[in-house]
N, CA, C and O atoms as a DFTB+ gen file, in Angstrom:
568 C
 N C O
     1  1      85.031     241.971     -56.783
     2  2      84.323     241.500     -57.956
     3  2      85.160     240.466     -58.691
     4  3      86.359     240.655     -58.897
     5  1      84.525     239.384     -59.080
     6  2      85.234     238.315     -59.763
     7  2      85.363     238.662     -61.243
     8  3      84.384     239.032     -61.890
     9  1      86.552     238.541     -61.759
    10  2      86.792     238.862     -63.162
    11  2      86.086     237.856     -64.067
    12  3      85.885     236.700     -63.695
    13  1      85.717     238.309     -65.246
    14  2      85.007     237.424     -66.179
    15  2      85.885     236.249     -66.589
    16  3      85.382     235.161     -66.871
    17  1      87.179     236.466     -66.620
    18  2      88.108     235.384     -66.949
    19  2      88.016     234.273     -65.906
    20  3      88.031     233.089     -66.241
    21  1      87.921     234.667     -64.656
    22  2      87.825     233.691     -63.570
    23  2      86.507     232.930     -63.674
    24  3      86.484     231.709     -63.512
    25  1      85.421     233.630     -63.940
    26  2      84.126     232.968     -64.107
    27  2      84.163     232.001     -65.283
    28  3      83.605     230.906     -65.219
    29  1      84.817     232.412     -66.342
    30  2      84.945     231.551     -67.514
    31  2      85.729     230.291     -67.159
    32  3      85.354     229.187     -67.555
    33  1      86.807     230.460     -66.419
    34  2      87.604     229.295     -66.005
    35  2      86.789     228.372     -65.104
    36  3      86.885     227.150     -65.213
    37  1      85.992     228.950     -64.220
    38  2      85.153     228.125     -63.343
    39  2      84.115     227.353     -64.155
    40  3      83.820     226.198     -63.848
    41  1      83.572     227.976     -65.167
    42  2      82.632     227.285     -66.061
    43  2      83.339     226.164     -66.814
    44  3      82.801     225.070     -66.987
    45  1      84.543     226.460     -67.251
    46  2      85.326     225.448     -67.960
    47  2      85.644     224.272     -67.041
    48  3      85.625     223.123     -67.484
    49  1      85.931     224.538     -65.786
    50  2      86.197     223.458     -64.829
    51  2      84.951     222.594     -64.654
    52  3      85.048     221.368     -64.611
    53  1      83.780     223.226     -64.552
    54  2      82.539     222.438     -64.443
    55  2      82.358     221.547     -65.674
    56  3      81.962     220.387     -65.561
    57  1      82.654     222.104     -66.845
    58  2      82.567     221.328     -68.079
    59  2      83.562     220.171     -68.060
    60  3      83.222     219.043     -68.419
    61  1      84.782     220.457     -67.642
    62  2      85.817     219.407     -67.571
    63  2      85.413     218.300     -66.592
    64  3      85.648     217.121     -66.855
    65  1      84.805     218.682     -65.467
    66  2      84.364     217.674     -64.496
    67  2      83.271     216.793     -65.098
    68  3      83.225     215.589     -64.845
    69  1      82.408     217.391     -65.883
    70  2      81.374     216.611     -66.576
    71  2      82.031     215.644     -67.566
    72  3      81.632     214.484     -67.669
    73  1      83.030     216.129     -68.285
    74  2      83.761     215.272     -69.218
    75  2      84.436     214.114     -68.482
    76  3      84.431     212.982     -68.968
    77  1      85.013     214.392     -67.315
    78  2      85.654     213.344     -66.524
    79  2      84.616     212.301     -66.098
    80  3      84.862     211.098     -66.187
    81  1      83.464     212.768     -65.638
    82  2      82.405     211.849     -65.226
    83  2      81.955     210.970     -66.392
    84  3      81.759     209.765     -66.231
    85  1      81.794     211.578     -67.558
    86  2      81.390     210.814     -68.743
    87  2      82.467     209.811     -69.141
    88  3      82.160     208.678     -69.512
    89  1      83.717     210.224     -69.065
    90  2      84.823     209.325     -69.421
    91  2      84.912     208.159     -68.436
    92  3      85.197     207.028     -68.828
    93  1      84.669     208.442     -67.159
    94  2      84.661     207.366     -66.155
    95  2      83.541     206.374     -66.447
    96  3      83.737     205.163     -66.346
    97  1      82.388     206.877     -66.803
    98  2      81.244     206.029     -67.122
    99  2      81.540     205.165     -68.350
   100  3      81.246     203.970     -68.372
   101  1      82.120     205.789     -69.359
   102  2      82.481     205.062     -70.580
   103  2      83.498     203.968     -70.265
   104  3      83.382     202.846     -70.758
   105  1      84.493     204.297     -69.444
   106  2      85.500     203.308     -69.076
   107  2      84.878     202.170     -68.276
   108  3      85.202     201.004     -68.504
   109  1      84.001     202.493     -67.353
   110  2      83.346     201.448     -66.555
   111  2      82.568     200.487     -67.450
   112  3      82.615     199.273     -67.256
   113  1      81.854     201.038     -68.432
   114  2      81.096     200.185     -69.358
   115  2      82.043     199.338     -70.204
   116  3      81.793     198.154     -70.429
   117  1      83.121     199.945     -70.668
   118  2      84.104     199.217     -71.482
   119  2      84.733     198.080     -70.679
   120  3      84.928     196.983     -71.203
   121  1      85.048     198.336     -69.415
   122  2      85.638     197.292     -68.570
   123  2      84.625     196.181     -68.295
   124  3      84.992     195.008     -68.229
   125  1      83.359     196.544     -68.135
   126  2      82.319     195.530     -67.934
   127  2      82.183     194.665     -69.190
   128  3      82.044     193.445     -69.098
   129  1      82.225     195.298     -70.352
   130  2      82.160     194.545     -71.614
   131  2      83.365     193.631     -71.767
   132  3      83.247     192.499     -72.236
   133  1      84.517     194.132     -71.369
   134  2      85.742     193.332     -71.445
   135  2      85.636     192.113     -70.534
   136  3      85.994     191.003     -70.930
   137  1      85.148     192.318     -69.326
   138  2      85.000     191.199     -68.380
   139  2      84.002     190.172     -68.912
   140  3      84.229     188.968     -68.797
   141  1      82.907     190.640     -69.490
   142  2      81.912     189.720     -70.061
   143  2      82.519     188.914     -71.210
   144  3      82.270     187.714     -71.328
   145  1      83.313     189.571     -72.053
   146  2      83.962     188.875     -73.167
   147  2      84.980     187.861     -72.651
   148  3      85.109     186.766     -73.199
   149  1      85.701     188.232     -71.596
   150  2      86.680     187.314     -71.002
   151  2      85.971     186.081     -70.431
   152  3      86.417     184.952     -70.632
   153  1      84.876     186.307     -69.728
   154  2      84.122     185.187     -69.149
   155  2      83.551     184.285     -70.240
   156  3      83.543     183.063     -70.092
   157  1      83.074     184.879     -71.331
   158  2      82.537     184.096     -72.445
   159  2      83.632     183.223     -73.050
   160  3      83.412     182.042     -73.315
   161  1      84.805     183.799     -73.268
   162  2      85.930     183.040     -73.815
   163  2      86.299     181.891     -72.881
   164  3      86.490     180.758     -73.324
   165  1      86.398     182.186     -71.597
   166  2      86.752     181.139     -70.626
   167  2      85.698     180.037     -70.593
   168  3      86.030     178.862     -70.434
   169  1      84.439     180.410     -70.742
   170  2      83.345     179.436     -70.764
   171  2      83.474     178.511     -71.970
   172  3      83.304     177.297     -71.852
   173  1      83.774     179.089     -73.120
   174  2      83.943     178.275     -74.330
   175  2      85.154     177.348     -74.209
   176  3      85.102     176.189     -74.620
   177  1      86.226     177.862     -73.650
   178  2      87.416     177.027     -73.441
   179  2      87.111     175.885     -72.469
   180  3      87.562     174.756     -72.659
   181  1      86.348     176.195     -71.439
   182  2      85.962     175.165     -70.468
   183  2      85.061     174.128     -71.123
   184  3      85.134     172.949     -70.780
   185  1      84.211     174.545     -72.060
   186  2      83.338     173.607     -72.773
   187  2      84.154     172.617     -73.585
   188  3      83.853     171.424     -73.598
   189  1      85.173     173.100     -74.254
   190  2      86.042     172.205     -75.028
   191  2      86.709     171.200     -74.090
   192  3      86.743     170.003     -74.375
   193  1      87.235     171.692     -72.980
   194  2      87.894     170.805     -72.020
   195  2      86.909     169.768     -71.472
   196  3      87.256     168.597     -71.321
   197  1      85.683     170.201     -71.176
   198  2      84.671     169.278     -70.633
   199  2      84.284     168.233     -71.676
   200  3      84.134     167.055     -71.350
   201  1      84.124     168.654     -72.910
   202  2      83.784     167.703     -73.984
   203  2      84.914     166.699     -74.194
   204  3      84.674     165.515     -74.433
   205  1      86.143     167.187     -74.103
   206  2      87.292     166.301     -74.269
   207  2      87.339     165.274     -73.136
   208  3      87.598     164.094     -73.374
   209  1      87.089     165.724     -71.908
   210  2      87.066     164.793     -70.762
   211  2      85.940     163.767     -70.923
   212  3      86.120     162.584     -70.631
   213  1      84.787     164.229     -71.385
   214  2      83.649     163.320     -71.571
   215  2      83.967     162.265     -72.619
   216  3      83.627     161.093     -72.456
   217  1      84.625     162.688     -73.702
   218  2      84.995     161.738     -74.748
   219  2      86.061     160.772     -74.237
   220  3      86.002     159.579     -74.533
   221  1      87.011     161.258     -73.490
   222  2      88.076     160.403     -72.940
   223  2      87.514     159.405     -71.936
   224  3      88.014     158.286     -71.815
   225  1      86.481     159.813     -71.223
   226  2      85.883     158.934     -70.217
   227  2      84.864     157.984     -70.829
   228  3      84.299     157.147     -70.125
   229  1      84.622     158.104     -72.136
   230  2      83.683     157.217     -72.791
   231  2      82.234     157.647     -72.654
   232  3      81.332     156.898     -73.029
   233  1      81.998     158.816     -72.132
   234  2      80.625     159.295     -71.970
   235  2      80.028     159.724     -73.318
   236  3      78.814     159.653     -73.511
   237  1      80.880     160.166     -74.245
   238  2      80.480     160.459     -75.618
   239  2      81.518     159.828     -76.526
   240  3      82.625     159.514     -76.091
   241  1      81.160     159.644     -77.785
   242  2      82.115     158.986     -78.696
   243  2      83.197     159.969     -79.122
   244  3      82.971     161.176     -79.213
   245  1      84.350     159.430     -79.375
   246  2      85.475     160.249     -79.845
   247  2      85.164     160.829     -81.215
   248  3      85.586     161.944     -81.524
   249  1      84.431     160.092     -82.042
   250  2      84.063     160.613     -83.366
   251  2      83.177     161.847     -83.231
   252  3      83.354     162.833     -83.947
   253  1      82.215     161.779     -82.299
   254  2      81.356     162.949     -82.071
   255  2      82.193     164.147     -81.613
   256  3      81.982     165.275     -82.059
   257  1      83.129     163.885     -80.731
   258  2      83.999     164.956     -80.222
   259  2      84.822     165.557     -81.356
   260  3      84.937     166.778     -81.467
   261  1      85.402     164.685     -82.211
   262  2      86.223     165.157     -83.339
   263  2      85.396     165.998     -84.316
   264  3      85.883     166.995     -84.850
   265  1      84.171     165.599     -84.541
   266  2      83.307     166.370     -85.453
   267  2      82.930     167.722     -84.819
   268  3      82.837     168.731     -85.519
   269  1      82.717     167.738     -83.519
   270  2      82.303     168.962     -82.815
   271  2      83.467     169.929     -82.568
   272  3      83.281     171.145     -82.554
   273  1      84.653     169.379     -82.375
   274  2      85.808     170.188     -81.975
   275  2      86.076     171.386     -82.883
   276  3      86.295     172.470     -82.344
   277  1      86.078     171.286     -84.213
   278  2      86.326     172.484     -85.040
   279  2      85.310     173.601     -84.773
   280  3      85.670     174.778     -84.788
   281  1      84.063     173.247     -84.534
   282  2      83.044     174.247     -84.228
   283  2      83.372     174.930     -82.903
   284  3      83.282     176.152     -82.790
   285  1      83.751     174.137     -81.907
   286  2      84.134     174.689     -80.607
   287  2      85.356     175.586     -80.714
   288  3      85.421     176.645     -80.089
   289  1      86.320     175.152     -81.509
   290  2      87.536     175.950     -81.682
   291  2      87.244     177.254     -82.422
   292  3      87.834     178.287     -82.106
   293  1      86.342     177.217     -83.404
   294  2      85.965     178.442     -84.113
   295  2      85.278     179.421     -83.160
   296  3      85.506     180.629     -83.218
   297  1      84.438     178.880     -82.289
   298  2      83.764     179.741     -81.306
   299  2      84.788     180.380     -80.377
   300  3      84.665     181.557     -80.037
   301  1      85.794     179.620     -79.963
   302  2      86.852     180.153     -79.102
   303  2      87.632     181.236     -79.853
   304  3      87.952     182.275     -79.277
   305  1      87.933     181.008     -81.106
   306  2      88.663     181.991     -81.903
   307  2      87.869     183.288     -82.026
   308  3      88.420     184.376     -81.860
   309  1      86.568     183.169     -82.319
   310  2      85.722     184.369     -82.425
   311  2      85.647     185.102     -81.078
   312  3      85.686     186.331     -81.026
   313  1      85.540     184.335     -80.005
   314  2      85.466     184.954     -78.674
   315  2      86.790     185.649     -78.325
   316  3      86.785     186.716     -77.710
   317  1      87.912     185.053     -78.711
   318  2      89.218     185.677     -78.456
   319  2      89.352     186.970     -79.259
   320  3      89.888     187.961     -78.762
   321  1      88.865     186.957     -80.501
   322  2      88.904     188.169     -81.323
   323  2      88.005     189.255     -80.723
   324  3      88.369     190.431     -80.698
   325  1      86.843     188.849     -80.246
   326  2      85.925     189.810     -79.612
   327  2      86.569     190.397     -78.358
   328  3      86.474     191.601     -78.118
   329  1      87.215     189.567     -77.566
   330  2      87.902     190.055     -76.370
   331  2      88.984     191.053     -76.750
   332  3      89.141     192.089     -76.104
   333  1      89.723     190.736     -77.796
   334  2      90.767     191.652     -78.252
   335  2      90.159     193.006     -78.636
   336  3      90.713     194.054     -78.306
   337  1      89.034     192.978     -79.324
   338  2      88.359     194.216     -79.745
   339  2      87.884     195.033     -78.542
   340  3      88.086     196.247     -78.498
   341  1      87.260     194.376     -77.573
   342  2      86.764     195.137     -76.424
   343  2      87.909     195.621     -75.546
   344  3      87.781     196.644     -74.873
   345  1      89.027     194.900     -75.545
   346  2      90.205     195.397     -74.822
   347  2      90.702     196.690     -75.462
   348  3      91.111     197.619     -74.765
   349  1      90.665     196.743     -76.783
   350  2      91.095     197.964     -77.479
   351  2      90.173     199.131     -77.112
   352  3      90.637     200.257     -76.928
   353  1      88.884     198.864     -77.006
   354  2      87.930     199.912     -76.606
   355  2      88.230     200.360     -75.173
   356  3      88.185     201.553     -74.873
   357  1      88.533     199.412     -74.297
   358  2      88.880     199.754     -72.909
   359  2      90.137     200.619     -72.864
   360  3      90.211     201.593     -72.115
   361  1      91.111     200.251     -73.670
   362  2      92.350     201.039     -73.714
   363  2      92.075     202.464     -74.188
   364  3      92.621     203.423     -73.643
   365  1      91.229     202.597     -75.201
   366  2      90.878     203.931     -75.701
   367  2      90.136     204.723     -74.629
   368  3      90.388     205.914     -74.443
   369  1      89.224     204.063     -73.928
   370  2      88.458     204.741     -72.873
   371  2      89.378     205.176     -71.739
   372  3      89.206     206.254     -71.172
   373  1      90.349     204.339     -71.415
   374  2      91.315     204.676     -70.362
   375  2      92.154     205.878     -70.783
   376  3      92.392     206.787     -69.988
   377  1      92.600     205.879     -72.040
   378  2      93.374     207.013     -72.559
   379  2      92.545     208.297     -72.543
   380  3      93.041     209.361     -72.174
   381  1      91.280     208.184     -72.946
   382  2      90.400     209.359     -72.960
   383  2      90.226     209.912     -71.545
   384  3      90.238     211.127     -71.347
   385  1      90.065     209.030     -70.569
   386  2      89.926     209.469     -69.181
   387  2      91.193     210.182     -68.717
   388  3      91.117     211.214     -68.050
   389  1      92.337     209.644     -69.064
   390  2      93.595     210.297     -68.673
   391  2      93.699     211.686     -69.300
   392  3      94.169     212.626     -68.659
   393  1      93.262     211.814     -70.547
   394  2      93.337     213.109     -71.225
   395  2      92.395     214.130     -70.598
   396  3      92.785     215.278     -70.386
   397  1      91.161     213.728     -70.298
   398  2      90.238     214.702     -69.712
   399  2      90.636     215.037     -68.278
   400  3      90.417     216.158     -67.820
   401  1      91.220     214.069     -67.567
   402  2      91.735     214.365     -66.224
   403  2      92.869     215.380     -66.303
   404  3      92.945     216.302     -65.491
   405  1      93.746     215.206     -67.285
   406  2      94.865     216.141     -67.457
   407  2      94.342     217.533     -67.809
   408  3      94.851     218.536     -67.309
   409  1      93.335     217.592     -68.663
   410  2      92.750     218.891     -69.032
   411  2      92.105     219.554     -67.820
   412  3      92.217     220.767     -67.639
   413  1      91.434     218.763     -66.993
   414  2      90.827     219.310     -65.774
   415  2      91.897     219.866     -64.849
   416  3      91.771     220.986     -64.354
   417  1      92.943     219.097     -64.615
   418  2      94.018     219.539     -63.723
   419  2      94.669     220.820     -64.256
   420  3      94.967     221.733     -63.486
   421  1      94.888     220.886     -65.562
   422  2      95.502     222.081     -66.159
   423  2      94.597     223.299     -65.971
   424  3      95.065     224.388     -65.640
   425  1      93.314     223.100     -66.184
   426  2      92.367     224.213     -66.018
   427  2      92.307     224.659     -64.568
   428  3      92.262     225.856     -64.285
   429  1      92.305     223.704     -63.650
   430  2      92.301     224.051     -62.225
   431  2      93.562     224.817     -61.851
   432  3      93.511     225.754     -61.054
   433  1      94.688     224.422     -62.423
   434  2      95.950     225.111     -62.154
   435  2      95.913     226.548     -62.677
   436  3      96.371     227.473     -62.006
   437  1      95.371     226.720     -63.863
   438  2      95.246     228.070     -64.431
   439  2      94.344     228.922     -63.553
   440  3      94.645     230.086     -63.290
   441  1      93.230     228.337     -63.097
   442  2      92.316     229.086     -62.231
   443  2      93.008     229.489     -60.930
   444  3      92.874     230.628     -60.484
   445  1      93.744     228.565     -60.321
   446  2      94.456     228.889     -59.080
   447  2      95.407     230.061     -59.291
   448  3      95.477     230.966     -58.460
   449  1      96.136     230.044     -60.398
   450  2      97.057     231.149     -60.688
   451  2      96.290     232.444     -60.903
   452  3      96.711     233.506     -60.445
   453  1      95.173     232.353     -61.595
   454  2      94.353     233.544     -61.871
   455  2      93.798     234.140     -60.573
   456  3      93.813     235.355     -60.379
   457  1      93.310     233.268     -59.695
   458  2      92.779     233.732     -58.407
   459  2      93.890     234.390     -57.595
   460  3      93.670     235.423     -56.962
   461  1      95.054     233.810     -57.611
   462  2      96.193     234.382     -56.882
   463  2      96.583     235.736     -57.471
   464  3      96.893     236.673     -56.736
   465  1      96.565     235.831     -58.797
   466  2      96.870     237.117     -59.442
   467  2      95.848     238.177     -59.046
   468  3      96.209     239.316     -58.750
   469  1      94.574     237.798     -59.043
   470  2      93.521     238.747     -58.650
   471  2      93.701     239.185     -57.202
   472  3      93.505     240.351     -56.862
   473  1      94.074     238.242     -56.366
   474  2      94.287     238.547     -54.940
   475  2      95.458     239.520     -54.782
   476  3      95.381     240.477     -54.012
   477  1      96.523     239.268     -55.505
   478  2      97.696     240.145     -55.451
   479  2      97.348     241.537     -55.970
   480  3      97.736     242.542     -55.374
   481  1      96.622     241.591     -57.072
   482  2      96.214     242.880     -57.633
   483  2      95.332     243.638     -56.651
   484  3      95.509     244.841     -56.461
   485  1      94.395     242.952     -56.033
   486  2      93.505     243.577     -55.045
   487  2      94.305     244.108     -53.859
   488  3      94.052     245.216     -53.384
   489  1      95.268     243.324     -53.379
   490  2      96.107     243.763     -52.253
   491  2      96.926     244.995     -52.622
   492  3      97.063     245.918     -51.818
   493  1      97.459     245.010     -53.816
   494  2      98.237     246.174     -54.261
   495  2      97.355     247.414     -54.350
   496  3      97.752     248.508     -53.949
   497  1      96.157     247.224     -54.882
   498  2      95.220     248.344     -54.994
   499  2      94.867     248.888     -53.610
   500  3      94.845     250.100     -53.399
   501  1      94.593     247.991     -52.682
   502  2      94.264     248.415     -51.315
   503  2      95.436     249.140     -50.674
   504  3      95.257     250.156     -50.002
   505  1      96.646     248.611     -50.888
   506  2      97.834     249.261     -50.310
   507  2      98.047     250.634     -50.936
   508  3      98.429     251.582     -50.249
   509  1      97.800     250.740     -52.231
   510  2      97.953     252.044     -52.896
   511  2      96.948     253.047     -52.334
   512  3      97.276     254.217     -52.139
   513  1      95.729     252.588     -52.075
   514  2      94.725     253.476     -51.483
   515  2      95.147     253.919     -50.091
   516  3      94.987     255.085     -49.729
   517  1      95.685     252.992     -49.316
   518  2      96.165     253.323     -47.964
   519  2      97.302     254.331     -48.063
   520  3      97.343     255.318     -47.328
   521  1      98.230     254.062     -48.992
   522  2      99.357     254.981     -49.166
   523  2      98.881     256.368     -49.595
   524  3      99.431     257.378     -49.157
   525  1      97.857     256.417     -50.453
   526  2      97.319     257.713     -50.888
   527  2      96.657     258.456     -49.729
   528  3      96.738     259.682     -49.665
   529  1      96.023     257.756     -48.836
   530  2      95.332     258.378     -47.711
   531  2      96.279     258.791     -46.591
   532  3      95.976     259.718     -45.840
   533  1      97.395     258.133     -46.471
   534  2      98.318     258.375     -45.365
   535  2      98.792     259.824     -45.293
   536  3      98.769     260.379     -44.195
   537  1      99.219     260.481     -46.369
   538  2      99.654     261.879     -46.253
   539  2      98.517     262.790     -45.797
   540  3      98.762     263.740     -45.054
   541  1      97.300     262.530     -46.215
   542  2      96.160     263.347     -45.805
   543  2      95.903     263.205     -44.318
   544  3      95.576     264.184     -43.646
   545  1      96.044     262.026     -43.814
   546  2      95.825     261.790     -42.387
   547  2      96.881     262.525     -41.578
   548  3      96.566     263.129     -40.552
   549  1      98.125     262.482     -42.026
   550  2      99.209     263.172     -41.309
   551  2      98.978     264.683     -41.319
   552  3      99.172     265.343     -40.298
   553  1      98.560     265.244     -42.478
   554  2      98.324     266.685     -42.572
   555  2      97.174     267.103     -41.665
   556  3      97.239     268.137     -41.001
   557  1      96.156     266.318     -41.644
   558  2      94.983     266.642     -40.805
   559  2      95.272     266.489     -39.332
   560  3      94.617     267.129     -38.510
   561  1      96.230     265.662     -38.974
   562  2      96.559     265.436     -37.576
   563  2      97.326     266.612     -37.009
   564  3      97.331     266.778     -35.789
   565  1      97.967     267.430     -37.805
   566  2      98.772     268.549     -37.308
   567  2      98.033     269.788     -37.175
   568  3      98.597     270.803     -36.766
């Protein structure tokens, strides 16, 4: 018979595995958001470079470029700040995943020890029963 403590630990492990799955999902979403923010920032930076090349090549006026540049730079600054924010969320999600993984491993370790203890106790009980029966068998054999 499985002890209630063991059943409780098994339930806790199922809960921990669910937490790990949720943390993995959260991290995956955070990393996707981070990648999107990185691509947006790179796109804005590339736009500034392209506008600068166009102005240098005479395709647009330098005055137009100078008037537009502060707006482009502000967009890059906002995108860099957004990237920084989503990186912080990714870091938090990564930390949370590490914590729930550690909790799962600890719970699994406790369960393994508990199962081993139950096995040892069962073996001792069986041996004690055998030892109790042995004198009766010897007496009956004579």
